[in-house]
PDB file of C-alpha atoms in Angstrom:
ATOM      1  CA  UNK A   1     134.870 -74.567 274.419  1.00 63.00           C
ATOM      2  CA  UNK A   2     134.624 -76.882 277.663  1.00 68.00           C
ATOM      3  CA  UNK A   3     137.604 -78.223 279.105  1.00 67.00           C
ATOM      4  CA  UNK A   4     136.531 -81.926 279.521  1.00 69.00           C
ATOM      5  CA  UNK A   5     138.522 -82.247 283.199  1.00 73.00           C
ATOM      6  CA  UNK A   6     136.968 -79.459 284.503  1.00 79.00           C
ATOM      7  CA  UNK A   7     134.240 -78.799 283.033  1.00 76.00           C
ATOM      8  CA  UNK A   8     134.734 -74.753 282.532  1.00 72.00           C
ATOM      9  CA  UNK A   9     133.571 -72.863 279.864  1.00 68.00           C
ATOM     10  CA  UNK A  10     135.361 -70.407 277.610  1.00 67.00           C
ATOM     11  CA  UNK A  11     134.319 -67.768 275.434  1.00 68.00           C
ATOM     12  CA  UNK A  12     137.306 -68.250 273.329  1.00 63.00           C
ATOM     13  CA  UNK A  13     135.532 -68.025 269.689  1.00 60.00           C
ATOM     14  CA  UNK A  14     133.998 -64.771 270.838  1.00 64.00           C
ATOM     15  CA  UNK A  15     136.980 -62.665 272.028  1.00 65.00           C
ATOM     16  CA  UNK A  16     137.234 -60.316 269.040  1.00 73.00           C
ATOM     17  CA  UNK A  17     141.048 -58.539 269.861  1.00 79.00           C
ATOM     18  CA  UNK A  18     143.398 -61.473 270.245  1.00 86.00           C
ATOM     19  CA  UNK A  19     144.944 -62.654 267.076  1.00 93.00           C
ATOM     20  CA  UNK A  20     146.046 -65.579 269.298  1.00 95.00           C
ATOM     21  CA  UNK A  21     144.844 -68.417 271.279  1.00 94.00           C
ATOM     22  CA  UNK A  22     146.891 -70.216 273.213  1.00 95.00           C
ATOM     23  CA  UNK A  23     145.738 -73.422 274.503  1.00 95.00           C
ATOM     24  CA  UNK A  24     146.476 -76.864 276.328  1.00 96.00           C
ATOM     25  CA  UNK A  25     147.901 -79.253 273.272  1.00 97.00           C
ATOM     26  CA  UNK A  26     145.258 -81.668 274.650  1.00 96.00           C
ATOM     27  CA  UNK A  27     142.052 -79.548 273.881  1.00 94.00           C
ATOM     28  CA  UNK A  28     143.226 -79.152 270.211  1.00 97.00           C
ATOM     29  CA  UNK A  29     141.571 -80.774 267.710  1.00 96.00           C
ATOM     30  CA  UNK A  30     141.173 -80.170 263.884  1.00 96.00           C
ATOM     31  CA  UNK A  31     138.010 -78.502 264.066  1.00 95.00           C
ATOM     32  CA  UNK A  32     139.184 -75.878 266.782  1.00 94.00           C
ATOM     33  CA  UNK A  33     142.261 -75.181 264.325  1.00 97.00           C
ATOM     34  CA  UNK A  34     139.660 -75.200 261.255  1.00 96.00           C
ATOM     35  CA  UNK A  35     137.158 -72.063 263.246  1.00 93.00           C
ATOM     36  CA  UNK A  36     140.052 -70.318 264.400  1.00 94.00           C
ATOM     37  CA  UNK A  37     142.129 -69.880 261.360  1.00 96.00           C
ATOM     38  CA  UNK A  38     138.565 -69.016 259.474  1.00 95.00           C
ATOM     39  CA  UNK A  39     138.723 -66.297 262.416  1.00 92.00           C
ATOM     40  CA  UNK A  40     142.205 -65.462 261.447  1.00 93.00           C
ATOM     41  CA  UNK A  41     143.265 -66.338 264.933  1.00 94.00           C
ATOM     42  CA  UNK A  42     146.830 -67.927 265.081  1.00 97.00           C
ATOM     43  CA  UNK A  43     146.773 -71.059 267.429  1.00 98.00           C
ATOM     44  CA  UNK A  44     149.834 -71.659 270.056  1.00 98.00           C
ATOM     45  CA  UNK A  45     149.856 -74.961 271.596  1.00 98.00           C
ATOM     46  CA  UNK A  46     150.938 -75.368 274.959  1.00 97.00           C
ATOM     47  CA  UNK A  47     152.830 -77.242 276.585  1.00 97.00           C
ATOM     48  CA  UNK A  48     153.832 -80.230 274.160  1.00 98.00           C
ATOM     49  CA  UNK A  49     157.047 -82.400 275.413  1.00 98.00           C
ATOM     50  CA  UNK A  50     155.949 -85.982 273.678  1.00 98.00           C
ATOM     51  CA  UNK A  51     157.015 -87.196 269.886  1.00 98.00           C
ATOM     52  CA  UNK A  52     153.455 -87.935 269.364  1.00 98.00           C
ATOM     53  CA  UNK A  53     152.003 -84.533 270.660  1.00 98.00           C
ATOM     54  CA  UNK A  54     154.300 -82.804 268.735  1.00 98.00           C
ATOM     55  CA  UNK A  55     153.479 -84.874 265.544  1.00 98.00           C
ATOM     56  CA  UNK A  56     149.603 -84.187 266.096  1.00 98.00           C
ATOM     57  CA  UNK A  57     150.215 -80.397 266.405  1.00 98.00           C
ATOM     58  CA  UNK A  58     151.873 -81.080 263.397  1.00 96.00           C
ATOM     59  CA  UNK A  59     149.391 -82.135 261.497  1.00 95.00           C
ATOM     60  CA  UNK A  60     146.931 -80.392 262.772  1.00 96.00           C
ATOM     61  CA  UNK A  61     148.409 -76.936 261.632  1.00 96.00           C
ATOM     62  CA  UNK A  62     149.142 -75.028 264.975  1.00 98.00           C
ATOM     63  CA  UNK A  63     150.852 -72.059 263.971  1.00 98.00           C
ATOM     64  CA  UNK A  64     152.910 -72.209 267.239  1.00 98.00           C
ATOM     65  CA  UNK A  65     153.873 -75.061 269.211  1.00 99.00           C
ATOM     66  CA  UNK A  66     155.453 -74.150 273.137  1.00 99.00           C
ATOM     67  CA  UNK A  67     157.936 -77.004 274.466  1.00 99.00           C
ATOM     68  CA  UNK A  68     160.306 -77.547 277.485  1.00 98.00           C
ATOM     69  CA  UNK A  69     162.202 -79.186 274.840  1.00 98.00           C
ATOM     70  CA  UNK A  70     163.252 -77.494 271.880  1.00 98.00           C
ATOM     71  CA  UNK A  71     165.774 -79.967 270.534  1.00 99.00           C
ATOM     72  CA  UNK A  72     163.166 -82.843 270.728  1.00 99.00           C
ATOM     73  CA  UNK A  73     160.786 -80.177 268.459  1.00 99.00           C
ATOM     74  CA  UNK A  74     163.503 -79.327 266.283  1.00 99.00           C
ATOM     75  CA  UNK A  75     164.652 -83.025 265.807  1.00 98.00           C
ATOM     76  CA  UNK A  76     160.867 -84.323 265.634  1.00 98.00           C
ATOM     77  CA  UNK A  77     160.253 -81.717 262.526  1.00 97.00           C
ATOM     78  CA  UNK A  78     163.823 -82.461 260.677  1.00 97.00           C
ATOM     79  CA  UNK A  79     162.341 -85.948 260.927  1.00 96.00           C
ATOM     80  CA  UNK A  80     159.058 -85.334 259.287  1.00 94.00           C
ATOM     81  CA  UNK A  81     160.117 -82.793 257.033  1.00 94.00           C
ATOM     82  CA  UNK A  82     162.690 -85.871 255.700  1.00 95.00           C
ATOM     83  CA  UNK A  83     159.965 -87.940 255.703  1.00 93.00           C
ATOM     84  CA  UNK A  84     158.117 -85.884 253.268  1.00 91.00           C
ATOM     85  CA  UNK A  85     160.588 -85.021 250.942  1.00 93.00           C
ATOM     86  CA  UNK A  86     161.736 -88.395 250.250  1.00 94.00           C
ATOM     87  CA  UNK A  87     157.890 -89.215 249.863  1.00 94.00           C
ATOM     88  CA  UNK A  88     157.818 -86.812 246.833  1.00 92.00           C
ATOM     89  CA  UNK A  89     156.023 -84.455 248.638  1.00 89.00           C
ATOM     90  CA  UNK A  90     156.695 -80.332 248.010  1.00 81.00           C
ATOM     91  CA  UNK A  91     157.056 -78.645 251.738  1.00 72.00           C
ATOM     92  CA  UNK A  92     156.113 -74.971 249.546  1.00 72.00           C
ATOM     93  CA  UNK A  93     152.332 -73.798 249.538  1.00 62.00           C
TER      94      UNK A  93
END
């Protein structure tokens, strides 16, 4: 993975003891998510304080999301969980 404002590399696909990777909400995208769940590597997103991050995370399956704001999260998830259910859809896998 390169971090596109720095340019630095990370090895993080190849670290075979964590069972978690936490990393910067911005550098999370679907395929990330996709490789590290095939890895069975949870994925913690950090630091996410904006309706929209939070809704991307979302929907992008992080298994963890880390906020300064806990009643925005809570509020943002009520919201889309509402959403769902009174679209027909079944929140149990």
């Amino acid at each position: 993975m390169v971090d596109p404002h720095t340019g630095a590399r990370t090895n993080l696909l190849r670290m075979k003891g964590p069972k978690v990777a936490g990393v910067y909400h911005q550098l999370i995208d679907e395929r990330m998510v996709k490789i590290l769940h095939g890895r069975e590597k949870k994925v913690y997103a950090w630091t996410v304080d904006d309706v929209d991050s939070m809704m991307r995370m979302l929907h992008m399956r992080a298994d963890a999301i880390v906020t300064s704001n806990p009643t925005l999260l809570q509020r943002t998830m009520q919201d889309k969980r509402t959403q769902c259910l009174e679209e027909g859809f079944s929140l149990t896998r």
